[in-house]
Short mmCIF file of C-alpha atoms in Angstrom, two decimals:
data_model
loop_
_atom_site.label_atom_id
_atom_site.label_comp_id
_atom_site.label_asym_id
_atom_site.label_seq_id
_atom_site.Cartn_x
_atom_site.Cartn_y
_atom_site.Cartn_z
CA MET D 154 164.70 131.12 106.77
CA ALA D 155 165.17 130.95 102.99
CA MET D 156 168.89 130.22 103.29
CA SER D 157 168.14 127.53 105.84
CA ASP D 158 165.63 126.03 103.38
CA PHE D 159 168.26 126.22 100.62
CA LYS D 160 170.84 124.37 102.71
CA SER D 161 168.30 121.76 103.79
CA GLY D 162 167.00 121.35 100.25
CA ILE D 163 170.46 120.90 98.77
CA ARG D 164 171.41 118.48 101.55
CA TYR D 165 168.48 116.16 100.88
CA SER D 166 168.73 116.68 97.13
CA ALA D 167 172.40 115.69 97.32
CA ILE D 168 171.63 112.54 99.30
CA GLY D 169 168.92 111.56 96.84
CA LYS D 170 170.86 112.45 93.69
CA TYR D 171 174.19 110.91 94.73
CA SER D 172 172.51 107.75 95.93
CA ASN D 173 170.53 107.51 92.71
CA VAL D 174 173.61 108.03 90.51
CA ILE D 175 175.58 105.42 92.44
CA ILE D 176 172.67 102.98 92.14
CA GLN D 177 172.36 103.71 88.40
CA LEU D 178 176.07 103.20 87.85
CA LEU D 179 176.12 99.89 89.70
CA VAL D 180 172.98 98.60 87.99
CA ASN D 181 174.22 99.77 84.58
CA ALA D 182 177.60 98.18 85.17
CA VAL D 183 175.90 94.84 85.83
CA LEU D 184 173.23 95.05 83.12
CA SER D 185 175.73 96.22 80.47
CA ARG D 186 177.61 92.97 80.94
CA ILE D 187 174.43 90.84 80.71
CA LEU D 188 172.46 92.62 77.98
CA SER D 189 173.70 93.32 74.46
CA PRO D 190 174.01 96.75 72.76
CA GLY D 191 171.07 95.61 70.61
CA ASP D 192 168.89 95.17 73.71
CA TYR D 193 169.88 98.62 74.92
CA GLY D 194 169.11 100.04 71.48
CA ILE D 195 165.51 98.82 71.70
CA VAL D 196 165.14 100.26 75.19
CA ALA D 197 166.67 103.58 74.06
CA ILE D 198 164.04 103.96 71.33
CA VAL D 199 161.19 103.11 73.72
CA GLN D 200 162.47 105.61 76.29
CA ILE D 201 162.32 108.39 73.70
CA PHE D 202 158.55 108.00 73.51
CA LEU D 203 158.15 107.33 77.23
CA ALA D 204 159.93 110.62 77.96
CA PHE D 205 157.57 112.42 75.59
CA PHE D 206 154.45 111.07 77.30
CA THR D 207 155.92 111.85 80.71
CA LEU D 208 156.28 115.41 79.46
CA LEU D 209 152.65 115.44 78.25
CA ALA D 210 151.58 114.14 81.65
CA ASP D 211 153.25 117.05 83.45
CA MET D 212 151.51 119.74 81.32
CA GLY D 213 153.61 122.35 83.13
CA PHE D 214 151.44 121.86 86.23
CA GLY D 215 154.33 120.95 88.54
CA PRO D 216 156.27 124.25 88.34
CA ALA D 217 152.99 126.22 88.16
CA ILE D 218 151.75 124.74 91.43
CA ILE D 219 155.07 125.57 93.10
CA GLN D 220 155.16 129.14 91.77
CA ASN D 221 151.54 130.07 92.60
CA LYS D 222 151.32 131.00 96.28
CA THR D 223 147.53 131.54 96.31
CA LEU D 224 146.36 128.01 95.48
CA LYS D 225 144.04 126.47 98.08
CA ASP D 226 143.93 122.79 99.00
CA THR D 227 140.56 122.40 97.28
CA GLU D 228 141.98 123.88 94.07
CA ILE D 229 144.95 121.52 94.17
CA SER D 230 142.48 118.63 94.57
CA VAL D 231 140.70 119.73 91.39
CA ILE D 232 144.00 119.90 89.52
CA PHE D 233 144.85 116.41 90.78
CA GLN D 234 141.45 115.15 89.62
CA PHE D 235 142.16 116.60 86.17
CA SER D 236 145.54 114.82 86.13
CA ILE D 237 143.77 111.49 86.76
CA TYR D 238 141.64 111.95 83.64
CA ALA D 239 144.78 112.88 81.70
CA ALA D 240 146.62 109.82 83.08
CA VAL D 241 143.93 107.43 81.85
CA LEU D 242 143.82 109.04 78.40
CA LEU D 243 147.61 109.13 77.97
CA GLY D 244 148.00 105.54 79.18
CA ILE D 245 145.49 104.31 76.60
CA ILE D 246 147.04 106.32 73.76
CA PHE D 247 150.52 105.05 74.61
CA THR D 248 149.29 101.47 74.61
CA PHE D 249 148.32 101.76 70.94
CA LEU D 250 151.34 103.83 69.92
CA GLY D 251 153.42 100.68 69.47
CA TYR D 252 151.84 100.02 66.06
CA PRO D 253 152.99 103.20 64.27
CA VAL D 254 156.35 103.04 66.08
CA SER D 255 156.88 99.47 64.83
CA LEU D 256 156.22 100.69 61.28
CA PHE D 257 158.58 103.66 61.64
CA TYR D 258 161.45 101.51 62.95
CA ASP D 259 160.43 98.41 60.97
CA ASN D 260 160.37 96.16 64.04
CA THR D 261 157.24 94.55 65.56
CA VAL D 262 158.98 94.11 68.92
CA TYR D 263 157.70 97.55 69.97
CA ILE D 264 154.01 96.56 69.89
CA PRO D 265 153.95 94.44 73.11
CA ILE D 266 156.46 96.76 74.81
CA PHE D 267 154.19 99.79 74.38
CA VAL D 268 151.20 97.86 75.70
CA ILE D 269 153.09 97.08 78.90
CA LEU D 270 154.50 100.60 79.26
CA GLY D 271 151.01 102.14 79.16
CA ILE D 272 150.95 101.29 82.89
CA SER D 273 154.11 103.30 83.47
CA VAL D 274 152.71 106.34 81.63
CA PHE D 275 149.55 106.19 83.77
CA PHE D 276 151.46 106.30 87.05
CA TYR D 277 153.93 108.96 85.88
CA ALA D 278 150.96 111.19 85.07
CA LEU D 279 149.41 110.58 88.48
CA LEU D 280 152.49 111.55 90.50
CA VAL D 281 152.94 115.06 89.02
CA VAL D 282 150.63 116.93 91.42
CA PRO D 283 151.55 115.10 94.67
CA LYS D 284 155.25 115.61 93.93
CA ALA D 285 154.75 119.32 93.20
CA VAL D 286 152.85 119.73 96.50
CA LEU D 287 155.76 118.23 98.43
CA GLU D 288 158.23 120.52 96.64
CA LYS D 289 155.98 123.52 97.27
CA LYS D 290 156.09 122.66 100.97
CA LYS D 291 159.89 122.35 100.65
CA ASP D 292 159.65 118.76 101.88
CA PHE D 293 162.80 117.79 99.98
CA LYS D 294 163.45 114.91 102.36
CA SER D 295 160.33 113.02 101.26
CA VAL D 296 160.93 113.78 97.59
CA ASN D 297 164.42 112.30 97.72
CA VAL D 298 163.74 109.35 100.02
CA VAL D 299 161.58 107.77 97.35
CA VAL D 300 164.31 108.33 94.74
CA ILE D 301 166.60 106.07 96.73
CA ILE D 302 163.99 103.45 97.60
CA SER D 303 162.52 103.13 94.11
CA GLY D 304 165.96 103.22 92.49
CA ILE D 305 167.18 100.28 94.57
CA ILE D 306 164.04 98.22 93.94
CA LYS D 307 164.11 99.01 90.21
CA GLY D 308 167.75 97.92 90.02
CA ILE D 309 167.13 94.65 91.85
CA VAL D 310 164.11 93.80 89.70
CA SER D 311 165.95 94.64 86.46
CA ILE D 312 169.03 92.57 87.32
CA ILE D 313 167.00 89.55 88.44
CA LEU D 314 164.92 89.62 85.25
CA ALA D 315 168.04 90.10 83.08
CA VAL D 316 169.69 87.04 84.65
CA MET D 317 166.47 85.10 83.99
CA GLY D 318 166.73 85.96 80.29
CA PHE D 319 164.09 88.68 79.96
CA LYS D 320 166.52 90.80 77.85
CA TYR D 321 165.23 94.37 77.25
CA TYR D 322 162.04 93.61 79.20
CA SER D 323 164.12 93.55 82.38
CA ILE D 324 164.78 97.30 82.13
CA ILE D 325 161.22 98.08 81.01
CA ILE D 326 159.53 96.17 83.86
CA GLY D 327 161.96 97.68 86.36
CA GLY D 328 160.89 101.14 85.20
CA ILE D 329 157.20 100.29 85.68
CA VAL D 330 157.87 99.12 89.24
CA GLN D 331 159.69 102.38 89.94
CA ALA D 332 156.79 104.51 88.62
CA ILE D 333 154.27 102.68 90.82
CA ILE D 334 156.44 103.04 93.93
CA ASN D 335 157.01 106.75 93.31
CA PHE D 336 153.31 107.50 92.95
CA ALA D 337 152.33 105.40 95.98
CA TYR D 338 154.87 107.21 98.15
CA TYR D 339 154.03 110.73 96.96
CA TYR D 340 150.31 110.12 97.37
CA TYR D 341 150.79 108.64 100.83
CA LYS D 342 152.70 111.77 101.92
CA THR D 343 150.14 114.23 100.53
CA ARG D 344 146.77 112.39 100.66
CA ILE D 345 145.26 114.75 98.08
CA SER D 346 141.54 114.14 97.67
CA PRO D 347 140.48 113.38 94.08
CA PHE D 348 136.78 113.80 94.94
CA GLU D 349 136.45 117.58 95.01
CA LYS D 350 133.72 118.92 92.71
CA PHE D 351 135.38 119.54 89.38
CA LYS D 352 135.54 123.06 87.93
CA TRP D 353 137.82 124.80 85.48
CA ASP D 354 138.78 127.80 87.63
CA PRO D 355 141.83 126.17 89.34
CA ILE D 356 143.14 125.04 85.93
CA LYS D 357 142.70 128.53 84.51
CA LYS D 358 144.46 129.98 87.57
CA ILE D 359 147.76 128.29 86.72
CA TRP D 360 147.30 128.01 82.97
CA GLN D 361 149.12 131.21 81.98
CA PHE D 362 152.28 130.00 83.73
CA SER D 363 151.89 126.32 82.89
CA LYS D 364 151.18 126.77 79.17
CA ASN D 365 154.54 128.51 78.62
CA GLN D 366 156.27 125.90 80.77
CA PHE D 367 154.54 123.08 78.90
CA SER D 368 155.34 124.61 75.52
CA PHE D 369 158.99 124.89 76.51
CA ASN D 370 159.05 121.30 77.74
CA PHE D 371 157.40 120.15 74.51
CA ILE D 372 159.93 121.97 72.34
CA ASN D 373 162.86 121.04 74.57
CA TYR D 374 161.89 117.38 74.28
CA PHE D 375 162.39 117.38 70.51
CA SER D 376 165.51 119.51 70.90
CA ARG D 377 167.01 116.96 73.29
CA ASN D 378 165.77 113.76 71.68
CA LEU D 379 165.92 114.42 67.95
CA ASP D 380 169.42 112.94 67.81
CA SER D 381 168.24 109.64 69.31
CA ILE D 382 165.11 109.53 67.13
CA LEU D 383 167.08 110.00 63.92
CA ILE D 384 170.01 107.75 64.88
CA GLY D 385 167.58 104.92 65.69
CA ARG D 386 165.78 105.41 62.37
CA PHE D 387 168.54 106.22 59.86
CA LEU D 388 171.55 104.46 61.39
CA ASP D 389 170.47 101.52 63.59
CA PRO D 390 169.45 100.67 67.19
CA THR D 391 172.91 99.30 68.04
CA GLN D 392 174.56 102.60 67.04
CA LEU D 393 171.91 104.36 69.12
CA ALA D 394 172.89 102.21 72.11
CA PHE D 395 176.56 103.20 71.74
CA TYR D 396 175.57 106.87 71.38
CA ASN D 397 173.21 106.77 74.37
CA LYS D 398 175.82 105.18 76.62
CA SER D 399 178.21 108.03 75.75
CA TYR D 400 175.54 110.67 76.29
CA GLN D 401 174.43 109.04 79.54
CA ILE D 402 177.94 109.15 81.01
CA SER D 403 178.39 112.77 79.89
CA LEU D 404 175.30 113.64 81.97
CA TYR D 405 176.53 112.09 85.21
CA PRO D 406 178.64 115.10 86.32
CA ASN D 407 175.60 117.27 85.66
CA GLN D 408 173.41 115.00 87.78
CA LEU D 409 175.96 114.84 90.59
CA LEU D 410 176.34 118.60 91.00
CA ALA D 411 173.80 120.66 89.07
CA GLY D 412 171.23 117.94 89.68
CA ILE D 413 171.26 118.52 93.43
CA ILE D 414 170.91 122.30 93.10
CA THR D 415 168.37 122.68 90.28
CA PRO D 416 165.36 121.02 92.02
CA VAL D 417 165.79 123.39 94.96
CA ILE D 418 166.13 126.68 93.05
CA GLN D 419 162.54 127.44 92.05
CA PRO D 420 160.84 126.40 95.31
CA ILE D 421 163.21 128.73 97.21
CA MET D 422 163.74 131.54 94.68
CA SER D 423 160.01 131.85 93.98
CA ASP D 424 159.81 133.66 97.34
CA TYR D 425 162.04 136.37 95.80
CA GLN D 426 160.31 136.62 92.42
CA GLU D 427 160.13 140.44 92.65
CA GLU D 428 163.78 140.85 93.72
CA LYS D 429 165.72 140.15 90.54
CA ASP D 430 169.02 141.40 91.98
CA VAL D 431 168.87 138.68 94.63
CA ILE D 432 168.11 136.00 92.03
CA GLU D 433 170.92 137.27 89.78
CA LYS D 434 173.46 136.96 92.61
CA VAL D 435 172.33 133.41 93.28
CA TYR D 436 172.61 132.56 89.58
CA LEU D 437 176.16 133.88 89.32
CA LYS D 438 177.23 132.09 92.49
CA ILE D 439 175.77 128.81 91.32
CA THR D 440 177.35 129.30 87.89
CA ARG D 441 180.76 129.80 89.50
CA ILE D 442 180.40 126.68 91.64
CA LEU D 443 179.33 124.57 88.66
CA ALA D 444 182.09 125.95 86.42
CA ASN D 445 184.74 125.34 89.08
CA ILE D 446 183.90 121.65 88.92
CA GLY D 447 182.51 121.31 85.40
CA ILE D 448 185.40 122.75 83.36
CA PRO D 449 188.11 120.59 85.00
CA VAL D 450 185.82 117.52 84.80
CA SER D 451 185.32 118.14 81.07
CA VAL D 452 189.09 118.04 80.56
CA PHE D 453 189.44 114.91 82.70
CA CYS D 454 186.67 113.03 80.83
CA PHE D 455 188.19 113.97 77.47
CA PHE D 456 191.52 112.37 78.32
CA ALA D 457 190.14 109.44 80.37
CA ALA D 458 187.23 108.59 78.03
CA GLU D 459 188.39 105.08 77.16
CA GLU D 460 189.10 104.05 80.74
CA ILE D 461 185.77 105.45 81.98
CA ILE D 462 183.63 103.69 79.36
CA LEU D 463 185.37 100.31 79.48
CA PHE D 464 185.63 100.24 83.29
CA ILE D 465 181.93 101.00 83.83
CA PHE D 466 180.29 99.12 80.95
CA GLY D 467 182.83 96.53 79.80
CA ASN D 468 184.77 95.85 76.59
CA GLN D 469 181.71 95.38 74.36
CA TRP D 470 181.04 99.12 74.61
CA GLY D 471 184.33 100.26 73.03
CA ASP D 472 182.47 101.94 70.15
CA SER D 473 181.14 104.50 72.66
CA VAL D 474 184.58 105.86 73.56
CA LEU D 475 185.16 108.40 70.79
CA THR D 476 181.59 109.73 71.03
CA PHE D 477 182.00 110.20 74.78
CA ARG D 478 185.32 111.98 74.27
CA ILE D 479 183.62 114.45 71.92
CA LEU D 480 180.60 114.98 74.19
CA SER D 481 182.84 115.51 77.23
CA VAL D 482 183.78 118.94 75.85
CA SER D 483 180.20 120.08 76.53
CA ILE D 484 179.87 118.74 80.09
CA TRP D 485 180.47 122.11 81.78
CA LEU D 486 178.08 123.83 79.35
CA GLN D 487 175.34 121.33 80.18
CA MET D 488 175.91 121.75 83.91
CA ILE D 489 175.40 125.50 83.81
CA ALA D 490 172.59 125.37 81.24
CA SER D 491 170.60 122.87 83.31
CA THR D 492 169.95 125.49 86.01
CA THR D 493 168.77 128.32 83.73
CA GLY D 494 165.18 127.09 83.42
CA ALA D 495 164.64 127.40 87.18
CA PHE D 496 165.73 131.06 87.06
CA TYR D 497 163.31 131.85 84.22
CA GLN D 498 160.59 130.23 86.34
CA SER D 499 161.58 132.06 89.52
CA THR D 500 161.32 135.45 87.78
CA ASN D 501 158.01 134.54 86.07
CA ARG D 502 159.66 134.75 82.65
CA THR D 503 158.46 131.47 81.22
CA ASP D 504 157.85 133.47 78.02
CA LEU D 505 161.62 133.83 77.63
CA LEU D 506 162.04 130.20 78.67
CA LEU D 507 159.74 129.28 75.78
CA PHE D 508 161.67 131.51 73.38
CA SER D 509 164.97 129.94 74.42
CA GLY D 510 163.45 126.51 73.85
CA ILE D 511 162.28 127.41 70.34
CA GLN D 512 165.65 128.75 69.20
CA SER D 513 167.41 125.80 70.84
CA MET D 514 165.18 123.31 69.03
CA ILE D 515 165.73 124.95 65.64
CA LEU D 516 169.48 125.12 66.13
CA ASN D 517 169.77 121.56 67.46
CA ALA D 518 167.64 120.21 64.63
CA LEU D 519 169.81 121.81 61.95
CA PHE D 520 173.06 120.57 63.49
CA ILE D 521 171.73 117.08 64.25
CA VAL D 522 170.36 116.55 60.74
CA TYR D 523 173.73 117.60 59.34
CA GLY D 524 175.44 115.12 61.66
CA ILE D 525 173.06 112.31 60.61
CA MET D 526 173.75 113.08 56.95
CA ASN D 527 177.44 112.39 57.62
CA GLY D 528 176.42 108.89 58.72
CA THR D 529 178.18 108.40 62.07
CA ILE D 530 177.34 108.90 65.74
CA GLU D 531 180.64 110.78 66.12
CA SER D 532 179.56 113.41 63.60
CA VAL D 533 176.28 113.83 65.50
CA ALA D 534 178.26 114.32 68.73
CA TYR D 535 180.40 117.04 67.11
CA MET D 536 177.26 118.88 65.99
CA ILE D 537 175.67 118.55 69.45
CA VAL D 538 178.71 120.18 71.07
CA ILE D 539 178.57 123.10 68.64
CA SER D 540 174.83 123.51 69.22
CA PHE D 541 175.23 123.43 73.02
CA SER D 542 177.90 126.12 72.79
CA VAL D 543 175.71 128.49 70.78
CA ASN D 544 172.69 127.81 73.01
CA PHE D 545 174.79 128.59 76.08
CA LEU D 546 175.53 132.06 74.72
CA VAL D 547 171.92 132.72 73.72
CA ASN D 548 170.54 131.53 77.07
CA ASN D 549 172.91 133.68 79.06
CA TYR D 550 172.16 136.69 76.85
CA LEU D 551 168.47 136.29 77.68
CA LEU D 552 169.14 135.91 81.40
CA MET D 553 171.77 138.59 81.86
CA TYR D 554 170.27 141.24 79.55
CA LYS D 555 166.52 140.55 79.44
CA VAL D 556 165.81 139.08 82.87
CA PHE D 557 168.42 140.68 85.14
CA ASP D 558 168.94 143.94 83.17
CA SER D 559 172.67 143.33 83.49
CA GLY D 560 175.38 142.18 81.05
CA PHE D 561 177.97 139.58 80.14
CA SER D 562 180.73 141.23 82.19
CA LYS D 563 179.48 139.68 85.44
CA LEU D 564 179.20 136.26 83.83
CA ILE D 565 182.72 136.51 82.41
CA THR D 566 184.02 137.46 85.84
CA ALA D 567 182.30 134.43 87.35
CA LEU D 568 183.91 132.13 84.75
CA LYS D 569 187.43 133.60 84.73
CA LYS D 570 188.98 131.52 87.52
CA PRO D 571 187.19 128.27 86.58
CA PHE D 572 188.76 128.57 83.11
CA ILE D 573 192.18 128.86 84.71
CA LEU D 574 191.45 125.58 86.53
CA GLY D 575 190.56 124.00 83.19
CA ILE D 576 193.75 125.23 81.50
CA LEU D 577 195.83 123.80 84.34
CA GLN D 578 194.09 120.42 83.96
CA LEU D 579 194.81 120.54 80.23
CA ILE D 580 198.53 121.13 80.82
CA PHE D 581 198.78 118.28 83.36
CA PHE D 582 197.08 115.74 81.06
CA ILE D 583 199.04 116.80 77.98
CA LEU D 584 202.28 116.28 79.91
CA LEU D 585 201.09 112.92 81.32
CA PRO D 586 202.96 110.10 79.47
CA ASP D 587 201.09 107.23 77.82
CA LEU D 588 199.76 104.74 80.36
CA ASN D 589 200.16 101.07 79.45
CA PHE D 590 198.72 99.47 82.57
CA GLY D 591 195.29 97.87 82.91
CA ILE D 592 192.09 99.87 82.54
CA PHE D 593 191.54 100.20 86.29
CA VAL D 594 195.14 101.21 87.12
CA ASN D 595 195.16 103.75 84.28
CA LEU D 596 191.93 105.26 85.56
CA VAL D 597 193.23 105.48 89.13
CA ILE D 598 196.35 107.30 87.93
CA GLN D 599 194.25 109.72 85.89
CA VAL D 600 191.98 110.43 88.87
CA ILE D 601 195.04 111.18 91.01
CA VAL D 602 196.43 113.54 88.36
CA PHE D 603 193.04 115.26 88.15
CA ALA D 604 192.88 115.70 91.93
CA ILE D 605 196.41 117.10 92.16
CA ALA D 606 195.86 119.55 89.29
CA PHE D 607 192.51 120.60 90.73
CA PHE D 608 193.94 121.25 94.20
CA ILE D 609 196.91 123.21 92.82
CA GLY D 610 194.52 125.23 90.65
CA LEU D 611 192.35 126.12 93.62
CA LEU D 612 195.43 127.25 95.55
CA LEU D 613 196.77 129.39 92.67
CA THR D 614 193.44 131.11 92.06
CA GLY D 615 192.38 131.45 95.69
CA GLN D 616 189.36 129.33 94.92
CA ILE D 617 189.53 127.15 98.05
CA LYS D 618 188.48 129.99 100.34
CA GLU D 619 186.12 131.37 97.72
CA MET D 620 184.33 128.06 97.15
CA LYS D 621 184.10 127.40 100.88
CA LYS D 622 182.61 130.86 101.39
CA LEU D 623 180.02 130.29 98.65
CA ILE D 624 179.01 126.87 99.98
CA VAL D 625 178.76 128.07 103.59
CA LYS D 626 176.64 131.08 102.58
#
């Protein structure tokens, strides 16, 4: 039954994730040709704070509700009622946050933006519990249907407003519409009553798990967003826009592959929380699948960085090319790392998840500050890649030695053949002569070279049968 759930979960997760990425790419391709890098810089700064309040709204309740198998419907209703109070409070606080933010970035434009986005924070806080209930029930179809619906509507609204001259407000208002649609859909599917008599017992029941999860999320937020915060403050919003475009594209391979697997892991693996050997096997299999794709894709993005950026966003985003080329080296690391949190959760080791988040934040902060001191977004990108590499080793040490009571030998074995695929890609692209055609033709040629090298690599390493076997199982 569990394997059937896994297949079903990944199927719906794939439909939702792929559709969402395609929608994002199309919308971004249009908006990037209408809006300026300066507009995107303002939005990038606002989204830093929106992401933080979305994190506060979650409070670690989502994963805790999924992991706890003893929660009753009445207890979930109490937790939902608590989230309503939190949503109101967070929405009000966010509304007034625009004043200190405008002082920090020396731009009064953030004051009205934060007032409007208080609505978005409110609805993001409300949807946490209904979404977790659907995931707990393994209703991945419903969870992903709304991703597609809200993504399309958000894109249409944003493009229409951009054409009408609303500038950065077009993206902001589109995001608010998406938050409202998501909550309305999740609540409609769950119909959780908010009128149960309030008591603290249900909160206390999940608090031990959720506090570690929340603490990790809190720390991970600063670890992941410190670069954007400091670039926006000490360089300028336009440079932040160029950096964020590069970072955004570097995340797409992660979203397309790891992104369809990660949401399914904890809801399924939580049923095996006492069988660590089973969870370890799943981790190594998923790592192999991600590395098989991620390492070759990293090589491809490194060599095709200019064509990818200019084809998707247009010529005004040329300053993002070098940063993307640097960040592309870390794509495969990010893909594998993005799944590790779900395995900490599945084995009830959110304490180690928290520890990994603390060391990651400290390391990222040191490297990012050094990159900022050098004064360019490219230097920040170099430091991010180094930090990701060290964090990858630390994370896998914690998983393999502390969680699974195993060692690095199994991980190395899982990565051996994927590295051969990457080396083969490297040879093909080094031998590829300079292409002097148009951006689109160059990109097509590079995609064909990637596909040929990838297929030959799978044949030489026996990975075709191996990957098929893993996917079927």
